[in-house]
Structures are given as C-alpha cells and as structure tokens.
XYZ file of C-alpha atoms in Angstrom:
716
model
C 37.296 190.695 43.050
C 38.978 192.860 40.494
C 37.758 192.478 36.915
C 40.141 191.601 33.976
C 39.759 194.989 32.606
C 40.837 196.599 35.930
C 43.807 194.186 36.067
C 44.893 195.042 32.624
C 44.423 198.653 33.327
C 46.671 198.301 36.436
C 49.325 196.492 34.454
C 49.299 199.119 31.627
C 49.884 201.823 34.334
C 53.028 199.929 35.399
C 54.176 199.568 31.738
C 53.631 203.127 31.064
C 55.584 204.387 34.017
C 58.841 205.895 33.195
C 61.555 203.345 32.041
C 64.153 202.418 34.608
C 67.796 203.054 33.680
C 70.853 201.119 34.786
C 73.027 202.798 37.278
C 75.222 205.629 35.756
C 78.542 203.488 35.890
C 76.732 200.592 34.095
C 75.586 203.021 31.355
C 79.302 204.013 30.769
C 80.440 200.333 30.743
C 77.987 199.418 28.199
C 78.647 202.221 25.930
C 82.432 201.607 26.067
C 81.813 197.922 25.587
C 79.970 198.758 22.213
C 82.819 201.019 21.213
C 80.673 204.119 21.115
C 81.998 207.437 22.037
C 80.034 209.821 24.163
C 79.973 212.474 21.146
C 78.420 209.727 18.880
C 75.932 208.713 21.291
C 74.969 212.399 21.830
C 74.400 212.807 18.115
C 72.234 209.641 18.007
C 70.063 210.897 20.717
C 70.083 214.480 19.371
C 71.489 216.016 22.534
C 74.950 217.303 23.732
C 77.951 215.412 24.730
C 77.805 217.169 28.157
C 74.367 215.767 28.681
C 75.575 212.237 28.114
C 78.519 212.925 30.459
C 75.990 213.984 33.177
C 73.888 210.913 32.614
C 76.843 208.610 33.029
C 78.194 210.482 36.253
C 74.651 210.687 37.873
C 74.485 214.479 37.735
C 71.203 214.549 35.680
C 68.648 212.048 34.100
C 67.226 212.171 30.374
C 63.682 213.192 29.777
C 61.189 211.925 27.292
C 61.454 211.330 24.367
C 65.162 210.587 24.948
C 64.534 208.527 28.198
C 62.719 205.701 26.247
C 65.328 205.727 23.429
C 68.260 205.685 25.821
C 66.734 202.864 27.892
C 66.054 200.896 24.670
C 69.670 201.201 23.635
C 70.989 200.281 27.080
C 68.830 197.192 27.125
C 70.086 196.077 23.628
C 73.692 196.672 24.739
C 73.035 194.692 28.050
C 71.848 191.649 26.195
C 75.007 191.724 24.140
C 77.627 192.624 26.834
C 76.417 190.975 30.161
C 78.410 191.917 33.104
C 79.253 188.374 34.234
C 79.691 185.537 31.929
C 77.412 184.718 28.995
C 73.819 185.819 28.895
C 71.307 183.430 30.574
C 69.629 180.841 28.236
C 66.507 182.024 26.631
C 63.304 180.537 28.080
C 61.690 177.641 26.259
C 58.650 178.797 24.377
C 55.316 177.320 25.319
C 54.447 176.794 21.597
C 57.086 174.952 19.561
C 58.927 177.240 17.055
C 59.757 176.180 13.547
C 63.007 174.604 12.443
C 65.500 177.236 11.381
C 67.755 176.347 8.293
C 71.325 177.746 8.315
C 74.296 177.598 6.176
C 77.184 175.883 7.719
C 79.379 177.987 9.940
C 83.068 178.094 8.776
C 85.713 176.720 10.970
C 87.270 179.931 12.177
C 87.357 181.895 15.531
C 83.924 183.335 15.873
C 83.397 186.944 16.419
C 81.441 187.737 19.487
C 78.258 188.608 17.576
C 78.412 185.512 15.615
C 78.063 183.278 18.753
C 74.695 184.881 19.766
C 71.522 183.028 18.663
C 68.124 184.519 18.124
C 66.208 184.313 21.501
C 64.281 181.248 21.813
C 65.235 179.923 18.492
C 65.976 176.242 18.369
C 68.681 176.365 15.913
C 70.186 172.910 15.748
C 68.065 170.541 17.855
C 64.883 168.813 16.639
C 61.577 170.573 17.142
C 57.920 169.570 17.458
C 55.977 170.859 14.522
C 52.250 171.160 14.499
C 50.823 170.389 11.002
C 47.085 170.816 10.495
C 46.245 169.932 14.110
C 48.445 166.782 14.155
C 51.706 166.742 16.221
C 54.718 164.789 15.038
C 58.379 164.534 15.744
C 60.227 166.384 12.920
C 64.110 166.623 12.588
C 65.741 169.989 11.534
C 66.133 170.609 7.824
C 69.407 170.281 6.233
C 71.758 173.143 6.746
C 71.869 174.099 3.075
C 69.367 173.751 0.407
C 69.610 173.864 -3.475
C 67.868 177.281 -3.224
C 70.459 178.732 -0.779
C 74.292 178.180 -1.471
C 76.245 176.865 1.572
C 78.748 179.633 0.921
C 76.414 182.292 2.461
C 77.156 183.559 5.881
C 75.526 182.286 8.952
C 72.396 183.976 10.182
C 72.854 186.672 12.585
C 70.581 187.427 15.679
C 67.445 189.168 14.380
C 66.396 191.171 17.530
C 66.234 191.194 21.232
C 62.459 191.030 21.612
C 61.716 187.389 22.781
C 58.363 187.613 21.403
C 59.596 187.913 17.784
C 62.867 186.094 17.539
C 62.575 185.681 13.782
C 61.921 189.155 12.766
C 58.980 191.140 11.159
C 58.341 189.008 8.145
C 58.976 186.010 5.929
C 58.789 185.304 2.228
C 57.222 181.906 1.525
C 58.189 179.760 -1.412
C 56.527 176.744 -2.948
C 58.521 174.129 -1.077
C 57.596 175.317 2.430
C 60.723 177.438 3.055
C 59.940 180.766 4.761
C 62.755 183.208 4.246
C 63.190 185.704 6.877
C 65.621 188.466 7.761
C 69.272 187.970 8.510
C 69.428 184.815 6.321
C 67.026 182.742 8.499
C 64.930 180.141 6.829
C 61.879 178.658 8.496
C 60.115 175.438 7.748
C 56.469 175.988 7.121
C 54.187 173.065 6.677
C 51.055 174.807 5.806
C 49.082 173.721 2.815
C 46.047 176.104 3.147
C 45.568 179.655 3.991
C 44.109 179.024 7.396
C 46.943 176.746 8.297
C 49.393 179.449 7.275
C 47.625 182.007 9.530
C 47.706 179.512 12.369
C 51.387 178.737 11.796
C 52.381 182.362 11.469
C 50.568 183.319 14.736
C 51.459 180.301 16.902
C 54.797 178.973 15.735
C 56.705 181.365 13.403
C 58.049 183.689 15.928
C 57.375 186.614 13.542
C 56.253 190.088 14.327
C 57.764 193.419 15.423
C 57.540 195.599 18.436
C 55.481 198.770 18.605
C 57.333 201.971 17.607
C 55.725 204.131 20.287
C 54.899 203.102 23.936
C 51.449 203.833 23.440
C 51.156 202.084 19.975
C 50.567 198.578 18.830
C 52.973 195.802 17.737
C 53.113 195.382 14.005
C 51.381 192.230 12.753
C 53.568 189.563 11.083
C 53.876 189.724 7.310
C 53.831 186.725 4.987
C 54.805 187.426 1.430
C 53.778 184.730 -0.938
C 55.781 183.717 -4.211
C 53.752 182.626 -7.210
C 54.526 178.889 -6.288
C 53.435 179.424 -2.741
C 50.142 181.047 -3.792
C 49.316 178.179 -6.044
C 50.193 175.578 -3.371
C 47.993 177.394 -0.967
C 44.914 177.245 -3.548
C 45.377 180.686 -4.878
C 45.297 181.570 -8.510
C 48.836 182.431 -9.909
C 47.342 185.749 -11.258
C 44.015 187.673 -11.029
C 42.637 188.853 -14.366
C 39.784 190.922 -15.561
C 40.234 194.025 -13.609
C 41.131 197.513 -14.899
C 43.101 198.524 -11.858
C 45.568 196.699 -9.915
C 44.143 198.108 -6.623
C 40.890 196.643 -7.551
C 42.073 192.953 -7.648
C 40.467 190.541 -5.150
C 39.048 187.119 -5.055
C 35.336 186.642 -5.485
C 33.367 185.905 -2.382
C 32.689 182.455 -3.417
C 36.128 181.431 -4.012
C 37.136 178.288 -2.142
C 39.999 179.954 -0.260
C 37.639 182.762 0.877
C 35.303 180.030 2.017
C 38.121 178.213 3.831
C 38.974 181.461 5.782
C 35.380 181.949 6.831
C 34.813 178.421 7.786
C 37.973 178.505 10.145
C 36.270 181.541 11.807
C 38.775 184.063 10.372
C 37.760 187.436 8.839
C 39.005 189.482 5.855
C 38.826 193.270 5.993
C 36.329 195.268 3.717
C 39.067 195.268 1.003
C 38.727 191.549 0.675
C 41.149 189.125 -0.367
C 43.528 191.275 -2.730
C 47.223 191.725 -3.238
C 47.505 192.868 0.353
C 45.084 190.804 2.539
C 44.603 191.054 6.252
C 43.144 188.009 8.006
C 42.062 188.413 11.598
C 39.994 187.430 14.480
C 38.887 189.766 17.391
C 41.721 190.088 19.879
C 41.721 187.851 22.878
C 42.452 190.150 25.737
C 45.434 192.157 24.660
C 46.688 189.709 22.160
C 46.180 190.581 18.535
C 45.341 187.874 15.997
C 46.058 189.263 12.725
C 48.311 188.367 9.658
C 49.205 190.401 6.691
C 49.508 188.627 3.365
C 51.213 190.042 0.192
C 50.909 188.045 -3.055
C 53.718 188.934 -5.273
C 52.218 187.595 -8.686
C 49.304 189.814 -7.961
C 51.567 192.928 -8.163
C 51.562 193.411 -4.451
C 55.014 195.261 -4.914
C 54.626 198.205 -7.260
C 57.613 198.194 -9.609
C 57.790 201.973 -9.259
C 58.288 201.796 -5.523
C 60.025 198.445 -5.246
C 62.193 198.360 -8.535
C 63.292 194.891 -9.438
C 62.224 193.307 -6.193
C 59.538 190.852 -7.449
C 62.102 189.379 -9.708
C 64.562 188.652 -6.951
C 64.840 185.276 -5.223
C 62.893 184.859 -1.991
C 65.961 185.221 0.346
C 66.744 188.687 -1.405
C 63.076 189.836 -1.314
C 63.032 188.922 2.474
C 66.380 191.096 2.872
C 64.846 194.046 1.072
C 61.506 193.969 2.846
C 63.248 193.093 6.164
C 65.472 196.187 5.966
C 62.488 198.339 5.215
C 60.489 196.801 8.021
C 63.288 197.405 10.493
C 64.089 201.004 9.339
C 60.606 202.218 8.472
C 57.732 199.872 9.278
C 56.473 196.415 8.405
C 54.608 197.004 4.991
C 50.911 197.036 5.184
C 50.163 197.750 1.595
C 51.583 200.136 -1.121
C 54.437 202.567 0.148
C 51.825 205.276 0.279
C 49.776 203.108 2.769
C 52.863 202.359 4.767
C 53.943 206.022 4.931
C 50.509 206.770 6.418
C 50.474 203.865 8.798
C 54.000 205.050 9.886
C 52.499 208.452 10.920
C 49.920 206.731 13.190
C 52.432 204.094 14.594
C 54.678 206.948 15.787
C 51.742 209.252 16.992
C 49.199 206.845 18.301
C 45.849 208.428 18.976
C 45.190 207.105 22.361
C 47.103 206.381 25.709
C 45.984 204.991 29.112
C 44.777 207.708 31.376
C 43.481 207.577 34.910
C 39.828 208.570 35.395
C 39.890 211.213 38.170
C 36.447 210.116 39.557
C 36.815 206.352 39.527
C 40.625 206.017 39.605
C 40.326 203.411 36.855
C 42.591 203.521 33.838
C 40.916 204.257 30.662
C 41.747 205.017 26.997
C 42.293 208.733 26.487
C 43.577 211.179 23.851
C 47.298 211.187 23.314
C 48.533 214.821 23.021
C 50.136 215.651 19.881
C 48.257 213.124 17.843
C 45.329 213.486 15.506
C 42.962 211.552 17.897
C 40.593 208.910 16.830
C 37.891 210.715 15.121
C 38.127 212.329 11.598
C 37.484 216.110 11.344
C 35.915 217.921 8.497
C 38.266 220.208 6.542
C 37.577 223.757 5.874
C 35.745 224.226 2.564
C 38.678 225.770 0.661
C 40.944 222.876 1.952
C 38.481 220.135 0.689
C 38.213 218.711 -2.894
C 35.400 219.753 -5.198
C 33.599 216.401 -4.667
C 33.835 216.506 -0.760
C 30.461 216.605 1.071
C 31.435 219.748 2.992
C 31.742 221.538 -0.377
C 28.737 219.981 -2.157
C 26.280 220.236 0.758
C 27.201 223.835 1.511
C 27.326 224.914 -2.013
C 30.760 226.439 -1.434
C 31.992 228.431 -4.392
C 34.850 230.500 -2.841
C 37.726 228.830 -4.296
C 40.173 226.267 -3.051
C 43.786 225.963 -1.932
C 46.062 225.323 -4.774
C 49.267 224.366 -2.867
C 50.950 221.922 -5.201
C 54.553 221.256 -6.259
C 56.068 223.439 -8.899
C 55.563 222.610 -12.697
C 57.185 225.770 -14.273
C 59.158 226.496 -17.395
C 60.815 230.043 -18.037
C 59.467 231.743 -21.006
C 62.085 231.570 -23.727
C 61.448 235.265 -24.409
C 63.184 235.837 -20.943
C 66.219 233.587 -21.995
C 69.343 235.667 -22.607
C 71.702 235.083 -25.499
C 74.575 234.473 -22.902
C 72.521 231.741 -21.389
C 71.550 230.107 -24.553
C 75.288 230.143 -25.611
C 76.275 227.817 -22.761
C 76.621 224.338 -23.729
C 74.802 222.473 -21.017
C 71.576 222.270 -18.965
C 72.304 220.455 -15.694
C 69.466 219.247 -13.409
C 69.627 219.206 -9.594
C 67.382 217.186 -7.611
C 66.540 217.782 -3.759
C 66.778 214.696 -1.804
C 63.261 213.879 -0.386
C 62.276 217.519 -0.377
C 58.830 216.874 0.971
C 60.514 215.089 4.093
C 62.889 218.052 4.539
C 59.737 220.136 4.581
C 58.114 218.103 7.350
C 60.929 218.890 9.908
C 59.836 220.954 12.545
C 56.495 221.710 10.739
C 53.582 223.055 12.955
C 50.231 221.758 11.744
C 46.661 221.907 13.088
C 45.515 219.092 15.270
C 41.921 220.228 15.692
C 39.109 221.277 13.462
C 39.321 224.706 11.771
C 37.546 227.839 13.038
C 36.404 230.538 10.705
C 37.624 234.170 10.860
C 36.954 237.401 8.874
C 39.565 239.956 8.331
C 42.051 238.484 10.872
C 45.527 239.650 11.448
C 47.996 237.504 9.724
C 50.115 235.233 12.172
C 52.877 233.264 10.616
C 52.864 230.892 13.562
C 49.100 229.746 13.092
C 48.571 226.961 10.773
C 45.629 227.350 8.431
C 44.286 228.677 5.130
C 44.184 232.478 4.348
C 42.280 234.292 1.684
C 44.806 237.026 0.539
C 45.334 239.122 -2.542
C 49.028 238.668 -3.505
C 48.475 239.759 -7.178
C 50.134 243.035 -6.589
C 53.475 241.499 -5.978
C 55.708 241.577 -8.916
C 58.847 239.483 -9.035
C 61.596 238.869 -11.651
C 59.950 236.946 -14.567
C 63.197 234.783 -14.734
C 61.938 233.240 -11.528
C 58.755 231.334 -10.866
C 56.250 233.106 -8.619
C 56.493 231.522 -5.145
C 52.786 231.689 -4.655
C 51.453 229.315 -7.638
C 52.579 225.796 -8.578
C 52.539 226.986 -12.258
C 55.013 229.920 -11.251
C 52.650 232.442 -12.675
C 51.668 235.630 -11.008
C 48.364 235.492 -9.164
C 45.479 237.242 -10.734
C 43.491 238.203 -7.642
C 42.495 237.072 -4.203
C 43.197 233.290 -3.589
C 43.500 230.842 -0.713
C 47.030 230.081 0.545
C 48.472 227.936 3.328
C 50.348 229.715 6.145
C 53.807 229.157 4.722
C 53.006 230.746 1.493
C 51.618 233.947 3.012
C 54.564 234.086 5.502
C 57.033 234.018 2.584
C 55.313 236.941 0.974
C 55.875 238.682 4.307
C 59.475 237.561 4.378
C 59.984 239.121 0.901
C 58.912 242.448 2.432
C 55.234 242.667 1.320
C 52.309 243.702 3.323
C 49.631 240.973 3.595
C 46.032 241.704 4.745
C 43.992 238.521 4.924
C 40.229 238.870 3.835
C 39.233 235.537 5.524
C 40.738 232.596 7.210
C 40.218 229.075 8.549
C 42.609 228.561 11.429
C 43.286 225.825 14.078
C 43.599 226.655 17.752
C 45.393 223.200 18.629
C 48.680 222.913 16.793
C 51.764 220.728 17.129
C 54.775 219.180 15.286
C 52.812 216.047 14.353
C 55.069 214.971 11.554
C 58.486 215.267 13.520
C 58.881 211.661 14.574
C 57.782 210.532 10.952
C 60.471 212.890 9.636
C 63.194 211.708 12.088
C 62.576 207.985 11.369
C 62.451 208.197 7.670
C 65.430 210.639 7.440
C 67.529 208.123 9.402
C 66.371 205.394 7.301
C 67.334 207.403 4.009
C 70.609 208.409 5.265
C 71.514 204.836 6.711
C 70.349 203.354 3.370
C 72.322 205.665 1.244
C 75.476 205.026 3.530
C 75.122 201.227 2.910
C 75.403 202.071 -0.774
C 78.679 204.047 -0.253
C 77.257 207.516 -0.039
C 78.196 208.900 3.364
C 78.180 212.300 4.885
C 81.987 212.559 5.094
C 82.490 212.623 1.330
C 83.731 215.762 -0.525
C 81.286 217.080 -3.094
C 83.217 215.511 -5.927
C 83.284 212.219 -4.068
C 79.589 212.495 -3.364
C 78.797 212.990 -7.050
C 80.869 209.959 -7.970
C 79.274 207.839 -5.322
C 75.878 208.732 -6.562
C 76.705 207.723 -9.982
C 77.320 204.142 -9.051
C 75.324 203.686 -5.950
C 72.532 201.671 -7.609
C 75.006 199.208 -8.867
C 76.665 198.813 -5.551
C 73.846 196.694 -4.082
C 70.483 196.319 -6.052
C 68.614 195.169 -2.958
C 69.677 198.139 -0.827
C 69.004 200.444 -3.951
C 65.423 199.033 -3.888
C 65.158 199.823 -0.193
C 66.170 203.439 -0.970
C 63.682 203.727 -3.591
C 60.879 202.416 -1.318
C 61.944 204.959 1.405
C 61.524 207.784 -1.113
C 58.120 206.508 -2.476
C 56.910 206.116 1.363
C 57.593 209.810 1.821
C 56.014 210.996 -1.307
C 52.979 208.530 -1.125
C 52.463 209.198 2.528
C 52.107 212.881 2.113
C 49.885 212.266 -0.962
C 47.712 209.863 1.132
C 46.787 212.637 3.375
C 44.344 213.751 0.642
C 43.176 210.555 -0.841
C 40.565 211.122 -3.663
C 37.506 208.878 -4.246
C 38.036 205.772 -6.494
C 35.778 203.855 -8.825
C 33.460 204.785 -11.678
C 30.452 204.498 -9.540
C 31.354 207.579 -7.218
C 29.107 210.576 -7.353
C 30.003 213.996 -6.088
C 28.764 214.712 -2.501
C 29.098 211.036 -1.375
C 31.537 210.222 1.257
C 34.342 207.689 0.453
C 36.273 205.296 2.734
C 39.325 207.609 3.342
C 37.204 210.274 4.941
C 36.721 208.055 7.826
C 40.370 208.244 8.760
C 41.627 210.899 11.273
C 44.755 211.038 8.894
C 42.567 212.462 5.986
C 43.953 215.796 6.431
C 44.418 217.872 3.139
C 45.414 220.902 5.302
C 48.449 218.996 6.471
C 49.344 217.927 3.031
C 49.081 221.481 1.908
C 51.448 222.536 4.628
C 54.034 220.213 3.653
C 53.888 221.200 0.063
C 53.691 224.943 0.693
C 56.821 224.853 2.803
C 58.610 222.697 0.189
C 57.857 225.133 -2.627
C 58.750 228.086 -0.450
C 62.006 226.389 0.409
C 62.741 225.883 -3.343
C 61.957 229.572 -4.230
C 64.217 230.706 -1.267
C 67.143 228.760 -2.742
C 66.393 229.968 -6.336
C 66.401 233.581 -5.071
C 69.677 233.038 -3.053
C 71.199 231.369 -6.128
C 70.508 234.712 -8.110
C 72.204 236.660 -5.309
C 75.171 234.422 -5.020
C 75.916 233.530 -8.688
C 73.544 235.591 -10.807
C 72.150 232.314 -12.203
C 68.354 231.903 -13.123
C 66.783 228.477 -13.576
C 65.402 227.236 -16.881
C 62.640 225.059 -15.329
C 61.422 223.631 -12.126
C 59.452 220.375 -11.485
C 58.661 219.454 -7.898
C 62.082 218.853 -6.370
C 64.138 219.129 -9.576
C 65.554 222.369 -11.041
C 67.506 222.771 -14.315
C 70.243 225.470 -14.620
C 72.338 226.525 -17.747
C 76.000 225.577 -17.207
C 79.375 225.952 -18.744
C 80.165 222.268 -17.709
C 78.470 219.033 -17.057
C 78.750 218.995 -13.416
C 77.024 221.054 -10.405
C 80.407 221.913 -9.245
C 80.679 224.269 -12.307
C 78.015 226.600 -11.254
C 77.215 226.016 -7.411
C 78.442 228.688 -5.196
C 81.557 228.046 -3.110
C 83.532 230.331 -0.814
C 87.260 230.915 -1.370
C 87.878 228.147 1.267
C 86.094 225.688 -0.874
C 83.124 225.430 1.443
C 79.491 225.659 -0.046
C 78.092 229.066 0.392
C 75.070 228.927 2.710
C 71.579 229.641 1.290
C 71.981 228.294 -2.198
C 71.667 224.618 -3.320
C 74.290 222.293 -1.725
C 75.249 218.869 -2.551
C 74.945 216.016 0.047
C 73.150 212.805 1.117
C 70.692 214.248 3.703
C 67.028 215.476 2.923
C 66.945 218.826 1.573
C 70.440 218.750 -0.012
C 70.992 218.250 -3.776
C 72.250 215.667 -6.057
C 72.732 215.572 -9.826
C 69.551 214.608 -11.716
C 70.858 214.745 -15.207
C 72.783 216.531 -17.905
C 71.698 217.277 -21.384
C 72.887 219.765 -24.219
C 71.622 223.268 -23.761
C 69.874 223.173 -27.209
C 68.022 220.191 -26.133
C 66.570 222.180 -23.181
C 65.835 225.311 -25.401
C 63.977 223.171 -27.943
C 61.741 221.789 -25.174
C 61.142 225.095 -23.752
C 60.007 226.494 -27.126
C 57.564 223.598 -27.251
C 56.152 224.471 -23.980
C 57.592 221.259 -22.365
C 59.446 220.960 -19.073
C 63.112 220.052 -19.319
C 63.210 219.126 -15.609
C 60.768 216.244 -16.509
C 63.111 214.631 -19.021
C 66.609 215.659 -18.067
C 67.319 212.341 -16.449
C 66.343 210.523 -19.605
C 63.057 209.343 -18.324
C 60.021 210.834 -16.676
C 60.378 212.766 -13.499
C 57.149 212.195 -11.381
C 56.017 215.239 -9.611
C 52.485 214.051 -8.718
C 51.891 213.189 -5.034
C 49.886 209.752 -5.058
C 46.547 210.275 -3.429
C 45.175 206.785 -4.324
C 45.872 203.301 -3.481
C-alpha cells in the first residue's frame, strides 16, 4: 500500500503539470466579455498582439511564465462570465464561516459584478458559530453598525479562491468586528488569543494563495486595535524597551502561558508587535496565524503614514490593497520586501528521483536555494565571521547611494545668478535598477588577475584612481562622488561603467559567481505593477502630459490618503527589501565575529544589495552625464535618487531637454509615473542652496522641506 508521502508526491506531480487552457474560441469569448482588447492583454502579459491572436486561433500556445499567468486570468474570467446561465452555487463549507456584515444594497438595477457573492460566504442567512468549543445558533449581525455608516457601498467579491473567500486579512476591533477587504465585516467571538487563532484558521475564511506555483499560501493576518488587544488580555502598550523592534511580552505573561497551554508555539522573536503563532503542519495544511498589534507600533509611521490613526475599515483597506498587490504583511515593510523575493522565487520544487521514481523536494532553478552561502570577504561587513576569522584586511565594497555636494569653488557666477534650485527625484530608483539585473546565485570563487567580463556578477579589485572626470559631476565610482585614491573593490556594474566611459580596466583580484540569474525580475515586475497601479488610483496615469503629470503629483496625496499610504508602503518595501539583503547585527551584547540570526537566511546576500545600488548609482551618473551633453547643466548636489539643478524657473519643464516636437530627449531625466522616471522633489531659492553648500550640507536632503532618507534600512 502506498504511503501518505508517496500519495502526496503523486498529487503534487499532477498539480505541477502544465496548466490546461480552455479551447481557443473560449479564450477569445472570455476576453471579449471582459471588454479587453488583444493589444491590452498582450501588454499585461508582456508579449505581442500577434501572439495573443495566435493563442486565440489555435496556432500556438503560451509558454511559462506566461502560461500560468494566462490560465489564472482565464479562470478568473470564466468565474465571472460563465457560458450558460449563472455560475453554480458555491459548495457548503465543512466548517461554518462567520457572519458577514454588509451595508444595505440600494434599490437600483444591480451591475453584473454587484450580484456576485464571495465564494462560500453566507451573506444573509444565519450561520453556526463556534465559540470556545461550544456550538450555538447565532443570527446574522445587523446590516449596518454605528461604526460603519449605512451609506457605504455593498461589499464586492474578494477573490475567486474558495479557500479564502474573505481575503488575506482582517482588522479586529474591541466589539468583535473583524474588518476585511472590500467592506466585509466578520463577527469574531474570540475572547482569548488561542480562541482567536482557532477562529482565524477554522472559521474566518482568511488567507491568500501562493504567488508562485512552487511556493506556499500566505498565512492569514489579524491586526489588533488597542481595544481588541486589551479585550484579549494584552497590554495596550509595552513600555521599558529602548527600541521598538525589541518589544515583546515576558515569557511569564498570562497570554504567553495561554498560548503554550493550548499547544500553540511562538517563533524565537516571541510575542511582539508582529507575532507568529503556529503548530506543526498537519500533512500539507499549514497552521499559522500572523498577528499585528497596532498600539505596539506594528505599523511604522515612516512606512505607513497616518494608517494607525485610521478607523479599522480604512486600515483594512490599506493593508488589503497592499496584500493584494504586494504580499500579506509579515512584519515591517523591509521584512515584507524580503519575504516577497522568496515568495516569488521559492527555493525548492518537487522533482522526481531518477532512481526510485519518487517525487522529492529539489532545488528550484533561479532561486537562492535553502542554504545560506558565505560572502566573499570584501563583500561582508567588518564584524562578519568570514572577516574576523580570516583576519581579512584587504578592504571592502563601498557600493552605496550617492551623498555628494558640488564644491562651491566649481560653481559659476552664471549658475549662482539663477533664481531657483529645483530638485528631481527618481521614482523607486532601486526598483528600476533591479530590472533585468543578473546576480550571482552560488558561492563566490576567488581569481587573481582575471580578465574583466561585464556579464559576470561579482566583486573586482581595480585601480580607477587614474580616471579624471569633470569636478562639476560626482565620480561614478564612489558614493561620496570623490575621485578614488587607489585600488578598491567594486561591483561589476561600476567597473563596466568605467569601461563604457572609454577607460581600460585591469582587475588585480576578483570574487566571481559561476551560477547567475535574474533573481529579482519577478520581484521587480510585481512591485512595479503595484507602484504604477497605486499611482493611477491617485490620478497619476501614464497618459498625462508632463505638465499634467506635475499637477497630478502635487495633489495626489490629498486625493485618497489611504491609497497614498499604500504608495508609501510600496516605496518602503523596495528600499527596505534591498537593505535587508545585508542586515547588520542588533543589540548591545553583540561581539565582532559572532554570527547573528540574519546570517542563517539564504537571502543574506550583500553582493546582491551591492549590485542593485551599483547599478542605480551608475544609472544616475549616466543621466547626469547626458544632461550635460543635452543642456550644458551640471547638478548642485545628489542624494541617493534625488538631484538638484539650478534653474531659471520653478518647474523641471524650465530645464529638462525636449525636442522641437515637444517630446523628451532620450538619455536625460524624464518626467513620468514609472520606476526610473522623475518627479518634482522640491523647489527653493538658489541662495538657499548656495548657503547650504558653503556649510558643506546637502541641498538634496532638505529641498523638499524635510529630510530625504538615503539610507537603506538593514535592520528590523
């Protein structure tokens, strides 16, 4: 008789087979019912219109990764536009789902999408609730509550996955209302943390499907308001700790004891602002719930501006949009950025053992695998065991973002006479740098006097001090913009740019990786789409003229504060995720040479972080150089992705290069809403900028009227 493992392996093999698509004619019907043109579908799937035509007339079939994406789209359309009559009724769940509160539906002809209900969701009929092990008949809650005005629209369907009819998360208030996405409100009877975990896993219908066929579903997230935390036995706030990330309940706290008594476990981080409560998986069913406690500063104001002060329904909307477009939060935006990399590039997949024929877990090509790899000594940090144990003294990579101010001695009188200093900010510059970025996937190999190859990712010891560039521009080889003074370690992109500028490079030494791949491509694609879609929700779309774009950006935060918060979180996810690739040790008790928890992750990869920053800095310098050729303008200062130019007017339109046709000149800075394009950062009088420069301060840091953070978060 086959074992349980063998049966699951066989089922996995079926699941991992290529997805089946409907017949070509049905594909065309579904697209037309959705009102989508072949050209628009081609753009979404990043292919050609002719390819879509071929798929719909049966001449060819899509290949991965478009195959899975196309099948997912068609499945969603099929649920919305069945061929004959209404869709079949959803199956009755074996575990009763909670009551769903909804505002009254206005008496008007319903649009087709308004008639659809979330799969398996008992919207109007009474349901059986399980409260602390005791079953009782419980009627549906009133359609409107004092906390949610009846004038709000009816809840729309959350998703098509029948396992998670109520979306990825809910915000629990003190009255037992759990606010989900799309206006759903669930009735949560839990009065203890173990009750809440059981309700979430057995009855809530919360969770999210995996982002990759080889990945794992996202665990449901419950966000606790201060009132909910107190009701469940938690303190409203935790005091006595110097750092927010150190907050956690003591091991003898009654709630921690309750969790242990109910045979649930906490991770090594304990019960803090982001607490994970789990049991060992049963078969293939994960048993894990993520909690976020708002009054314990789970949502950092820098990443989630204004969200903690919103009402629960709006918090659920913000986090729900983020979860749908990015990933269900599992901690800070930095943590979520790193988790997204792994979710999109899972380390393993099912492979067939050639000897036994059994399906086993194997390496997923293109991923970082399951085991961490030691960095090359110059890629590590000074406290890393590789450095301390080897006695390394050969220097380190210094691939960081720009922090450069032009020497006032190189400021011309003509420039100083201009009335304004105008700051341009590149949209998610690090995300733009991650596009089509080849990085190392394996451990580094050591070479002496290698020939430089711009296609091989790694670290090169090269002397670039002989290269003399215009002092009115920052050096592309150092984050300070100063000319190198001798041999130093550089990432491949920095050395390749020296070669691009026409200089001969002769590496002395190198640490290179044989296995390479575009590891960050799906991460880039998902975050780019999230960024562009969220800006569009705020009225900033790709079809705007440059003047219209500047006007839309000036007011976009006032259009919808909730979506503006989502946009801020997406940007923080990019910067924090890249920074997290080189997380430093934390805590006063740490001693050099000791390992720290982050080193146990395959995603502790300072070389990948260096590759992203190197490419971003090179991209910035290339644009600065092209601006000189196109306009004769030199920057006053650069800070990370922000550059300040002298200008005759208060708008970028006064100095950016345009052709006679009115179109932007290629190569320089261009305005627009996509990653890598620019927006206005701020405007100040020219004398204000000169005064800061004379003090050695950076105008780019302050031109917006506040501080401009150029540091990649390597903590949390």
